[in-house]
Short mmCIF file of C-alpha atoms in Angstrom, two decimals:
data_model
loop_
_atom_site.label_atom_id
_atom_site.label_comp_id
_atom_site.label_asym_id
_atom_site.label_seq_id
_atom_site.Cartn_x
_atom_site.Cartn_y
_atom_site.Cartn_z
CA UNK A 92 112.55 91.27 49.49
CA UNK A 93 111.68 88.57 46.99
CA UNK A 94 108.04 87.54 46.63
CA UNK A 95 106.61 90.58 48.44
CA UNK A 96 105.85 93.95 46.96
CA UNK A 97 108.09 96.63 48.48
CA UNK A 98 105.33 99.19 47.97
CA UNK A 99 102.81 97.16 49.94
CA UNK A 100 105.29 96.04 52.60
CA UNK A 101 102.71 93.53 53.73
CA UNK A 102 102.64 89.80 54.42
CA UNK A 103 99.69 87.40 54.50
CA UNK A 104 97.43 90.43 54.03
CA UNK A 105 97.76 90.90 57.77
CA UNK A 106 101.21 92.14 58.77
CA UNK A 107 102.19 95.62 57.61
CA UNK A 108 105.95 96.11 57.67
CA UNK A 109 107.45 99.37 58.88
CA UNK A 110 111.05 100.32 59.55
CA UNK A 111 113.81 97.75 59.35
CA UNK A 112 115.21 97.25 62.84
CA UNK A 113 117.78 94.54 62.18
CA UNK A 114 119.40 92.35 59.59
CA UNK A 115 121.76 89.42 59.36
CA UNK A 116 123.03 86.75 57.06
CA UNK A 117 119.71 84.90 57.01
CA UNK A 118 117.24 87.75 56.76
CA UNK A 119 115.94 91.08 57.95
CA UNK A 120 113.81 92.12 60.91
CA UNK A 121 111.07 94.71 60.59
CA UNK A 122 108.88 96.59 63.00
CA UNK A 123 105.38 95.56 62.01
CA UNK A 124 101.71 95.89 62.84
CA UNK A 125 99.30 92.99 63.16
CA UNK A 126 96.14 94.33 61.52
CA UNK A 127 93.95 91.60 63.03
CA UNK A 128 94.98 91.99 66.68
CA UNK A 129 96.04 95.61 66.43
CA UNK A 130 99.42 95.17 68.08
CA UNK A 131 103.02 95.93 67.27
CA UNK A 132 105.16 92.94 66.38
CA UNK A 133 108.58 92.13 65.00
CA UNK A 134 108.62 90.34 61.65
CA UNK A 135 111.66 88.47 60.41
CA UNK A 136 111.76 87.81 56.69
CA UNK A 137 114.05 85.23 55.11
CA UNK A 138 114.83 85.06 51.41
CA UNK A 139 114.47 81.38 50.55
CA UNK A 140 116.19 81.86 47.20
CA UNK A 141 119.42 82.02 49.19
CA UNK A 142 118.86 78.50 50.51
CA UNK A 143 119.89 76.10 47.70
CA UNK A 144 117.23 73.49 48.31
CA UNK A 145 113.89 73.10 46.58
CA UNK A 146 112.19 71.80 49.72
CA UNK A 147 113.44 74.65 51.91
CA UNK A 148 110.03 76.33 52.20
CA UNK A 149 108.28 73.20 53.46
CA UNK A 150 111.03 72.43 55.93
CA UNK A 151 111.15 76.01 57.16
CA UNK A 152 107.44 75.88 57.95
CA UNK A 153 107.91 72.59 59.82
CA UNK A 154 110.77 73.95 61.89
CA UNK A 155 108.95 77.24 62.52
CA UNK A 156 105.97 75.34 63.93
CA UNK A 157 108.22 73.47 66.33
CA UNK A 158 109.83 76.75 67.37
CA UNK A 159 106.46 78.44 67.85
CA UNK A 160 105.48 75.59 70.14
CA UNK A 161 108.13 76.62 72.66
CA UNK A 162 106.94 78.49 75.72
CA UNK A 163 109.79 79.70 77.88
CA UNK A 164 110.40 83.01 79.66
CA UNK A 165 113.83 83.36 78.04
CA UNK A 166 112.79 82.55 74.47
CA UNK A 167 111.17 85.20 72.31
CA UNK A 168 107.51 84.43 71.71
CA UNK A 169 106.68 83.45 68.11
CA UNK A 170 103.11 84.43 67.20
CA UNK A 171 102.93 83.24 63.61
CA UNK A 172 104.98 81.99 60.69
CA UNK A 173 104.51 81.23 57.04
CA UNK A 174 105.87 81.35 53.52
CA UNK A 175 104.70 83.77 50.86
CA UNK A 176 106.38 83.37 47.48
CA UNK A 177 110.10 83.13 48.10
CA UNK A 178 109.86 84.81 51.48
CA UNK A 179 109.55 82.93 54.74
CA UNK A 180 108.53 84.99 57.73
CA UNK A 181 108.32 84.75 61.50
CA UNK A 182 106.09 87.05 63.53
CA UNK A 183 107.42 87.60 67.05
CA UNK A 184 106.94 89.74 70.10
CA UNK A 185 108.55 93.15 69.71
CA UNK A 186 111.31 93.60 72.29
CA UNK A 187 111.86 97.17 73.52
CA UNK A 188 115.18 96.57 75.25
CA UNK A 189 118.66 96.62 73.70
CA UNK A 190 120.40 93.50 72.52
CA UNK A 191 123.46 92.30 74.39
CA UNK A 192 125.52 93.47 71.43
CA UNK A 193 124.29 97.03 72.01
CA UNK A 194 124.72 96.66 75.76
CA UNK A 195 128.24 95.35 75.26
CA UNK A 196 129.17 98.42 73.25
CA UNK A 197 129.47 100.25 76.58
CA UNK A 198 132.12 97.79 77.75
CA UNK A 199 132.28 94.56 79.78
CA UNK A 200 129.38 93.79 82.09
CA UNK A 201 129.49 93.40 85.89
CA UNK A 202 130.31 89.86 87.03
CA UNK A 203 126.90 89.32 88.62
CA UNK A 204 125.12 90.43 85.46
CA UNK A 205 127.19 88.05 83.35
CA UNK A 206 126.25 85.19 85.68
CA UNK A 207 122.54 85.99 85.51
CA UNK A 208 122.46 86.52 81.74
CA UNK A 209 124.35 83.25 81.27
CA UNK A 210 121.89 81.43 83.51
CA UNK A 211 118.91 82.67 81.56
CA UNK A 212 120.42 81.87 78.16
CA UNK A 213 121.43 78.40 79.34
CA UNK A 214 117.89 77.87 80.62
CA UNK A 215 116.53 78.76 77.16
CA UNK A 216 118.96 76.35 75.52
CA UNK A 217 117.99 73.59 77.94
CA UNK A 218 114.35 73.96 76.89
CA UNK A 219 115.23 74.10 73.19
CA UNK A 220 117.53 71.10 73.28
CA UNK A 221 114.86 69.08 75.09
CA UNK A 222 112.64 69.68 72.04
CA UNK A 223 115.39 68.70 69.61
CA UNK A 224 116.11 72.29 68.56
CA UNK A 225 119.69 73.45 68.06
CA UNK A 226 120.00 77.21 67.72
CA UNK A 227 123.32 77.35 65.81
CA UNK A 228 123.72 81.13 66.09
CA UNK A 229 123.94 82.08 69.77
CA UNK A 230 125.60 85.51 69.94
CA UNK A 231 125.06 88.84 71.75
CA UNK A 232 123.01 90.23 68.85
CA UNK A 233 120.53 87.35 69.25
CA UNK A 234 119.98 87.97 72.96
CA UNK A 235 117.88 90.99 73.93
CA UNK A 236 116.17 92.49 76.96
CA UNK A 237 112.39 92.26 77.10
CA UNK A 238 109.87 94.56 78.74
CA UNK A 239 109.71 92.32 81.82
CA UNK A 240 113.45 92.73 82.41
CA UNK A 241 114.49 89.25 81.39
CA UNK A 242 116.65 88.43 78.41
CA UNK A 243 115.17 86.59 75.44
CA UNK A 244 116.99 84.40 72.96
CA UNK A 245 116.04 85.26 69.38
CA UNK A 246 116.32 83.62 66.00
CA UNK A 247 115.24 80.10 66.71
CA UNK A 248 113.66 80.37 63.25
CA UNK A 249 116.88 79.26 61.56
CA UNK A 250 117.53 76.33 63.86
CA UNK A 251 118.38 72.79 62.95
CA UNK A 252 116.18 70.01 64.17
CA UNK A 253 118.65 67.67 65.83
CA UNK A 254 118.08 64.48 63.87
CA UNK A 255 119.72 61.24 64.89
CA UNK A 256 118.26 59.50 61.84
CA UNK A 257 120.55 61.41 59.51
CA UNK A 258 117.83 63.23 57.57
CA UNK A 259 118.54 66.78 56.50
CA UNK A 260 117.03 69.94 57.94
CA UNK A 261 116.86 73.49 56.72
CA UNK A 262 120.36 74.12 58.00
CA UNK A 263 121.89 70.93 56.69
CA UNK A 264 125.23 69.27 57.23
CA UNK A 265 128.15 70.94 55.42
CA UNK A 266 126.33 74.27 55.43
CA UNK A 267 128.20 76.75 57.64
CA UNK A 268 125.66 78.99 59.32
CA UNK A 269 126.16 81.43 62.13
CA UNK A 270 128.55 84.21 63.07
CA UNK A 271 132.28 83.46 62.83
CA UNK A 272 133.21 84.88 66.26
CA UNK A 273 130.74 82.54 68.00
CA UNK A 274 131.05 79.32 65.97
CA UNK A 275 132.01 76.00 67.52
CA UNK A 276 134.99 74.32 65.82
CA UNK A 277 132.86 71.49 64.43
CA UNK A 278 130.39 74.06 63.08
CA UNK A 279 133.16 76.18 61.57
CA UNK A 280 134.45 73.11 59.72
CA UNK A 281 131.00 72.39 58.27
CA UNK A 282 130.31 69.23 60.30
CA UNK A 283 127.06 68.06 61.83
CA UNK A 284 126.33 69.84 65.08
CA UNK A 285 124.19 69.25 68.13
CA UNK A 286 123.38 71.14 71.31
CA UNK A 287 127.04 71.16 72.35
CA UNK A 288 127.72 73.70 69.60
CA UNK A 289 125.27 76.04 71.31
CA UNK A 290 127.15 75.54 74.59
CA UNK A 291 130.39 76.52 72.87
CA UNK A 292 128.71 79.66 71.53
CA UNK A 293 127.43 80.42 75.03
CA UNK A 294 131.03 80.17 76.25
CA UNK A 295 132.02 82.72 73.60
CA UNK A 296 129.19 85.00 74.75
CA UNK A 297 130.20 84.75 78.42
CA UNK A 298 133.80 85.48 77.46
CA UNK A 299 132.70 88.54 75.46
CA UNK A 300 130.52 89.85 78.30
CA UNK A 301 133.41 89.48 80.75
CA UNK A 302 136.22 90.79 78.56
CA UNK A 303 134.48 93.07 76.08
CA UNK A 304 134.98 90.99 72.94
CA UNK A 305 134.87 87.37 71.70
CA UNK A 306 137.75 84.97 72.38
CA UNK A 307 138.81 84.73 68.73
CA UNK A 308 138.76 87.44 66.09
CA UNK A 309 140.86 87.09 62.96
CA UNK A 310 141.45 89.27 59.93
CA UNK A 311 138.60 87.52 58.10
CA UNK A 312 135.71 85.21 58.83
CA UNK A 313 137.71 82.22 57.58
CA UNK A 314 140.70 83.17 59.73
CA UNK A 315 138.43 83.47 62.76
CA UNK A 316 136.89 80.06 62.14
CA UNK A 317 140.34 78.51 61.89
CA UNK A 318 141.27 80.10 65.21
CA UNK A 319 138.24 78.42 66.81
CA UNK A 320 139.44 75.10 65.41
CA UNK A 321 143.15 75.38 66.20
CA UNK A 322 144.13 78.14 68.63
CA UNK A 323 144.32 77.54 72.40
CA UNK A 324 141.51 78.95 74.52
CA UNK A 325 142.52 82.35 75.94
CA UNK A 326 142.52 82.66 79.72
CA UNK A 327 139.63 84.84 80.90
CA UNK A 328 141.37 86.04 84.06
CA UNK A 329 144.34 87.39 82.13
CA UNK A 330 141.98 89.99 80.65
CA UNK A 331 139.48 90.22 83.54
CA UNK A 332 141.37 89.50 86.80
CA UNK A 333 138.30 89.88 89.01
CA UNK A 334 136.56 86.94 87.31
CA UNK A 335 135.88 84.22 89.93
CA UNK A 336 137.94 81.11 89.38
CA UNK A 337 134.89 78.87 89.04
CA UNK A 338 133.42 81.12 86.33
CA UNK A 339 136.70 81.24 84.41
CA UNK A 340 136.84 77.43 84.59
CA UNK A 341 133.26 77.16 83.34
CA UNK A 342 134.00 79.39 80.33
CA UNK A 343 137.12 77.35 79.54
CA UNK A 344 135.15 74.10 79.68
CA UNK A 345 132.45 75.52 77.41
CA UNK A 346 135.16 76.48 74.90
CA UNK A 347 136.64 72.98 74.71
CA UNK A 348 137.59 72.09 71.13
CA UNK A 349 136.23 68.58 71.54
CA UNK A 350 132.44 68.61 72.10
CA UNK A 351 132.84 65.73 74.58
CA UNK A 352 134.99 67.99 76.75
CA UNK A 353 132.19 70.50 77.28
CA UNK A 354 129.57 70.33 80.06
CA UNK A 355 127.15 67.41 79.75
CA UNK A 356 124.27 69.68 78.80
CA UNK A 357 122.68 73.09 79.23
CA UNK A 358 121.12 71.97 82.51
CA UNK A 359 124.56 71.47 84.02
CA UNK A 360 125.43 75.05 83.06
CA UNK A 361 122.18 76.36 84.57
CA UNK A 362 122.91 74.55 87.83
CA UNK A 363 126.49 75.83 87.99
CA UNK A 364 125.44 79.43 87.44
CA UNK A 365 122.47 79.15 89.81
CA UNK A 366 124.64 77.74 92.59
CA UNK A 367 127.01 80.70 92.36
CA UNK A 368 124.50 83.50 92.03
CA UNK A 369 125.43 86.39 94.29
CA UNK A 370 123.53 86.46 97.62
CA UNK A 371 121.11 89.26 98.39
CA UNK A 372 122.77 91.71 100.79
CA UNK A 373 119.86 92.52 103.07
CA UNK A 374 117.21 89.78 103.13
CA UNK A 375 115.64 91.38 106.23
CA UNK A 376 114.40 94.24 104.06
CA UNK A 377 113.33 92.09 101.15
CA UNK A 378 109.80 93.48 101.15
CA UNK A 379 111.01 96.92 100.15
CA UNK A 380 109.49 98.18 96.89
CA UNK A 381 110.62 95.83 94.15
CA UNK A 382 112.20 97.09 90.94
CA UNK A 383 110.20 96.92 87.74
CA UNK A 384 112.17 93.92 86.48
CA UNK A 385 110.80 90.54 87.51
CA UNK A 386 114.13 88.77 87.82
CA UNK A 387 115.63 88.13 91.23
CA UNK A 388 118.29 90.73 92.11
CA UNK A 389 121.71 89.46 91.16
CA UNK A 390 124.07 92.38 91.72
CA UNK A 391 124.19 92.99 95.47
CA UNK A 392 122.86 95.32 96.38
CA UNK A 393 122.23 97.02 93.04
CA UNK A 394 118.99 96.45 91.11
CA UNK A 395 118.55 93.27 89.08
CA UNK A 396 120.89 92.71 86.20
CA UNK A 397 117.92 92.67 83.92
CA UNK A 398 117.71 96.43 84.11
CA UNK A 399 119.99 97.09 81.10
CA UNK A 400 120.47 100.74 81.92
CA UNK A 401 122.05 100.14 85.33
CA UNK A 402 125.82 100.25 85.65
CA UNK A 403 128.09 102.30 87.86
CA UNK A 404 129.70 101.78 91.20
CA UNK A 405 127.25 103.27 93.73
CA UNK A 406 126.71 99.98 95.57
CA UNK A 407 129.10 100.73 98.49
CA UNK A 408 126.87 103.66 99.48
CA UNK A 409 123.83 101.39 99.34
CA UNK A 410 125.57 98.83 101.54
CA UNK A 411 126.41 101.51 104.12
CA UNK A 412 122.83 102.75 104.06
CA UNK A 413 121.40 99.26 104.51
CA UNK A 414 123.77 98.50 107.38
CA UNK A 415 122.76 101.74 109.07
CA UNK A 416 119.06 100.90 108.67
CA UNK A 417 119.53 97.43 110.13
CA UNK A 418 121.62 98.80 113.03
CA UNK A 419 118.99 101.41 113.85
CA UNK A 420 116.26 98.79 113.66
CA UNK A 421 118.12 96.57 116.12
CA UNK A 422 118.74 99.45 118.50
CA UNK A 423 115.10 100.44 118.33
CA UNK A 424 114.00 96.88 119.02
CA UNK A 425 116.17 96.68 122.09
CA UNK A 426 114.86 99.97 123.46
CA UNK A 427 111.25 98.94 122.84
CA UNK A 428 111.83 95.55 124.46
CA UNK A 429 113.36 97.14 127.53
CA UNK A 430 110.64 99.79 127.91
CA UNK A 431 107.69 97.54 127.11
CA UNK A 432 108.09 95.11 130.00
CA UNK A 433 110.81 95.54 132.68
CA UNK A 434 110.47 91.86 133.56
CA UNK A 435 111.88 90.78 130.19
CA UNK A 436 115.62 90.96 129.68
CA UNK A 437 116.44 91.20 125.98
CA UNK A 438 118.53 88.24 124.92
CA UNK A 439 120.94 90.54 123.14
CA UNK A 440 121.92 92.18 126.46
CA UNK A 441 124.63 90.26 128.39
CA UNK A 442 123.40 89.30 131.86
CA UNK A 443 126.50 90.43 133.75
CA UNK A 444 124.81 91.64 136.95
CA UNK A 445 121.55 89.75 137.31
CA UNK A 446 122.34 88.80 140.92
CA UNK A 447 123.54 92.24 141.99
CA UNK A 448 121.34 94.37 144.33
CA UNK A 449 119.54 97.31 142.80
CA UNK A 450 121.64 99.78 144.77
CA UNK A 451 125.02 100.93 143.48
CA UNK A 452 127.61 98.34 144.41
CA UNK A 453 131.38 98.65 144.48
CA UNK A 454 132.49 96.66 141.49
CA UNK A 455 135.97 96.25 142.94
CA UNK A 456 134.78 93.93 145.76
CA UNK A 457 134.68 90.36 144.47
CA UNK A 458 132.66 87.69 146.15
CA UNK A 459 134.85 85.72 148.62
CA UNK A 460 133.16 82.48 147.78
CA UNK A 461 133.67 80.52 144.56
CA UNK A 462 131.42 81.49 141.71
CA UNK A 463 128.45 79.15 141.70
CA UNK A 464 126.85 77.93 138.54
CA UNK A 465 126.80 80.53 135.75
CA UNK A 466 123.85 82.83 135.56
CA UNK A 467 121.22 80.82 133.70
CA UNK A 468 120.15 82.13 130.35
CA UNK A 469 116.39 82.29 129.84
CA UNK A 470 115.37 79.27 127.80
CA UNK A 471 112.65 80.84 125.66
CA UNK A 472 114.64 83.57 123.93
CA UNK A 473 112.33 85.87 121.94
CA UNK A 474 115.20 87.15 119.85
CA UNK A 475 114.49 88.07 116.23
CA UNK A 476 117.06 86.75 113.79
CA UNK A 477 119.14 89.72 112.72
CA UNK A 478 122.05 87.94 111.06
CA UNK A 479 122.59 85.04 108.71
CA UNK A 480 121.99 81.66 110.32
CA UNK A 481 125.18 79.65 110.89
CA UNK A 482 123.32 76.66 109.46
CA UNK A 483 122.97 77.09 105.64
CA UNK A 484 120.05 74.66 105.63
CA UNK A 485 118.15 76.95 107.99
CA UNK A 486 118.46 79.76 105.45
CA UNK A 487 116.75 77.57 102.86
CA UNK A 488 114.06 76.58 105.35
CA UNK A 489 113.41 80.23 106.20
CA UNK A 490 113.28 81.15 102.50
CA UNK A 491 110.72 78.44 101.77
CA UNK A 492 108.65 79.44 104.80
CA UNK A 493 108.62 83.10 103.76
CA UNK A 494 107.47 82.20 100.27
CA UNK A 495 104.80 79.83 101.55
CA UNK A 496 103.45 82.54 103.82
CA UNK A 497 103.46 85.16 101.05
CA UNK A 498 101.69 82.78 98.65
CA UNK A 499 98.94 82.14 101.18
CA UNK A 500 98.45 85.85 101.82
CA UNK A 501 98.37 86.71 98.12
CA UNK A 502 95.91 83.89 97.41
CA UNK A 503 93.67 84.98 100.28
CA UNK A 504 93.66 88.57 99.02
CA UNK A 505 92.81 87.46 95.49
CA UNK A 506 96.10 88.75 94.07
CA UNK A 507 97.25 85.24 93.15
CA UNK A 508 94.89 82.73 91.56
CA UNK A 509 94.42 79.30 93.08
CA UNK A 510 96.08 77.33 90.29
CA UNK A 511 99.24 79.43 90.37
CA UNK A 512 99.35 79.26 94.16
CA UNK A 513 99.10 75.46 94.08
CA UNK A 514 101.90 75.25 91.52
CA UNK A 515 104.15 77.38 93.71
CA UNK A 516 103.24 75.38 96.83
CA UNK A 517 104.05 72.12 95.02
CA UNK A 518 107.46 73.42 93.97
CA UNK A 519 108.26 74.62 97.47
CA UNK A 520 107.16 71.26 98.83
CA UNK A 521 109.66 69.48 96.60
CA UNK A 522 112.45 71.76 97.83
CA UNK A 523 111.47 71.04 101.44
CA UNK A 524 111.43 67.29 100.79
CA UNK A 525 114.91 67.40 99.25
CA UNK A 526 116.14 69.52 102.17
CA UNK A 527 114.83 67.02 104.71
CA UNK A 528 116.70 64.31 102.86
CA UNK A 529 119.92 66.29 103.15
CA UNK A 530 120.51 66.11 99.38
CA UNK A 531 122.10 69.46 98.51
CA UNK A 532 122.21 68.74 94.78
CA UNK A 533 118.53 67.80 94.79
CA UNK A 534 117.71 71.01 96.65
CA UNK A 535 119.57 73.02 93.98
CA UNK A 536 117.85 71.09 91.18
CA UNK A 537 114.36 71.52 92.65
CA UNK A 538 115.04 75.21 93.24
CA UNK A 539 116.12 75.64 89.62
CA UNK A 540 112.86 73.99 88.51
CA UNK A 541 110.85 76.14 90.91
CA UNK A 542 112.41 79.36 89.60
CA UNK A 543 111.84 78.26 86.00
CA UNK A 544 108.15 77.52 86.75
CA UNK A 545 107.84 80.83 88.59
CA UNK A 546 109.36 82.73 85.65
CA UNK A 547 107.02 80.92 83.27
CA UNK A 548 104.03 81.92 85.40
CA UNK A 549 105.10 85.56 85.34
CA UNK A 550 105.60 85.37 81.59
CA UNK A 551 102.25 83.76 80.75
CA UNK A 552 100.36 86.02 83.16
CA UNK A 553 99.17 83.34 85.60
CA UNK A 554 101.23 85.20 88.22
CA UNK A 555 100.06 88.81 88.13
CA UNK A 556 102.45 91.79 88.20
CA UNK A 557 101.18 92.63 91.69
CA UNK A 558 101.97 89.12 92.92
CA UNK A 559 105.38 89.01 91.26
CA UNK A 560 106.30 92.39 92.79
CA UNK A 561 105.75 90.85 96.23
CA UNK A 562 107.29 87.46 95.46
CA UNK A 563 110.37 88.50 93.44
CA UNK A 564 112.48 89.54 96.47
CA UNK A 565 111.54 86.34 98.32
CA UNK A 566 112.46 84.18 95.34
CA UNK A 567 115.79 86.01 95.27
CA UNK A 568 116.32 85.29 98.98
CA UNK A 569 115.57 81.60 98.45
CA UNK A 570 117.96 81.21 95.51
CA UNK A 571 120.68 83.01 97.48
CA UNK A 572 120.15 80.69 100.45
CA UNK A 573 120.28 77.63 98.21
CA UNK A 574 123.48 78.97 96.69
CA UNK A 575 125.04 79.02 100.17
CA UNK A 576 123.63 75.59 101.06
CA UNK A 577 124.59 73.83 97.81
CA UNK A 578 127.71 75.59 96.45
#
């Protein structure tokens, strides 16, 4: 490690380096200790002697500052950066979870998990591209699970500042940087790239998560890059038949050779994946103890996809159990309603003999006169909703109402601070306004923004773990309802 004594294994007289926990073409990652704050961190060191440019150190520091300015729940937090001798370094949060590359070693991921991981990565790219940052090396090894259950995108430290003025950045034009299996054709050929190259890489990642490996893999890195540039895009469903058609089409569009043929931006990918997120199986029991992950559940009815250890096929048993619970609850409600007040006829009981005398009557003797008007149904029907509303918009309305109610209760109890509660109320108000206008796309867009703000609040601590444990299932219900309303 040039410029730093191996014996000291220390940077800036503050960060003590321990074991190496990763390495790549642009540097190495170390488990470290911040002596000032007394916390464990991850430190990435980059040997600037390998970058053939005298101004590399200054430009690295500039780009690192821009990266450190990002605050997003799906981007790894950068605490510090600097240059010491010929070594540039980034100090980041230490992620305990496995990377997607390690997770993928066990085989392809469940469809719902692929959708959720893709949504989170696309959300990170949307935030980065809005700041002019192009990642250039999106791959499973640069996506890892964090302690809160979300995935984080790593390695924004070697990004290119998208520059329409033509000035160079650390990763300049004609410098091929990245991993061959996940390189966009224009990047593989050494051309200037923009955010659309990241979308291509995301397509490669989604393909790998669905199939078990990247779409192109040649005998060498050069051969692989030429395959990206020239070979037709492989059909996802030929290797993973259970892939939904819309998801296969999305992957194919992301892997378009021509950047103009790809989705318009990361936001479009976020919206597509959000609209098709799997619905929660049993929203009536949403207040059951929430899993430790803070993401909405995405694999019905298994735990959230953000729990990297969960796989298996036990969900049918869970479905049966949930159906049994709901059925028993309904039966119990009917019995209680009948016993509580004999004057009230439960609306779920057909009124087939309301005009019959209380004594046993011969059912074979029909009335000789024509049947008068049908037996009137009581107008005020105190029936609890036990099944999905036939009106998709009503599901969204109910989801917003449940969240509004929970926010008020949590704020009243002091579990949720006033500023966070107002932010959540504002977001829910925008969803309601879009719903009243009948604009399904606007409802989906406002919901995406609401979920992003909610995730940010959980990440920065303005929404406490106790509050998120209560709100997570309700947020999941809302996103599922919006998915049905705005497919």
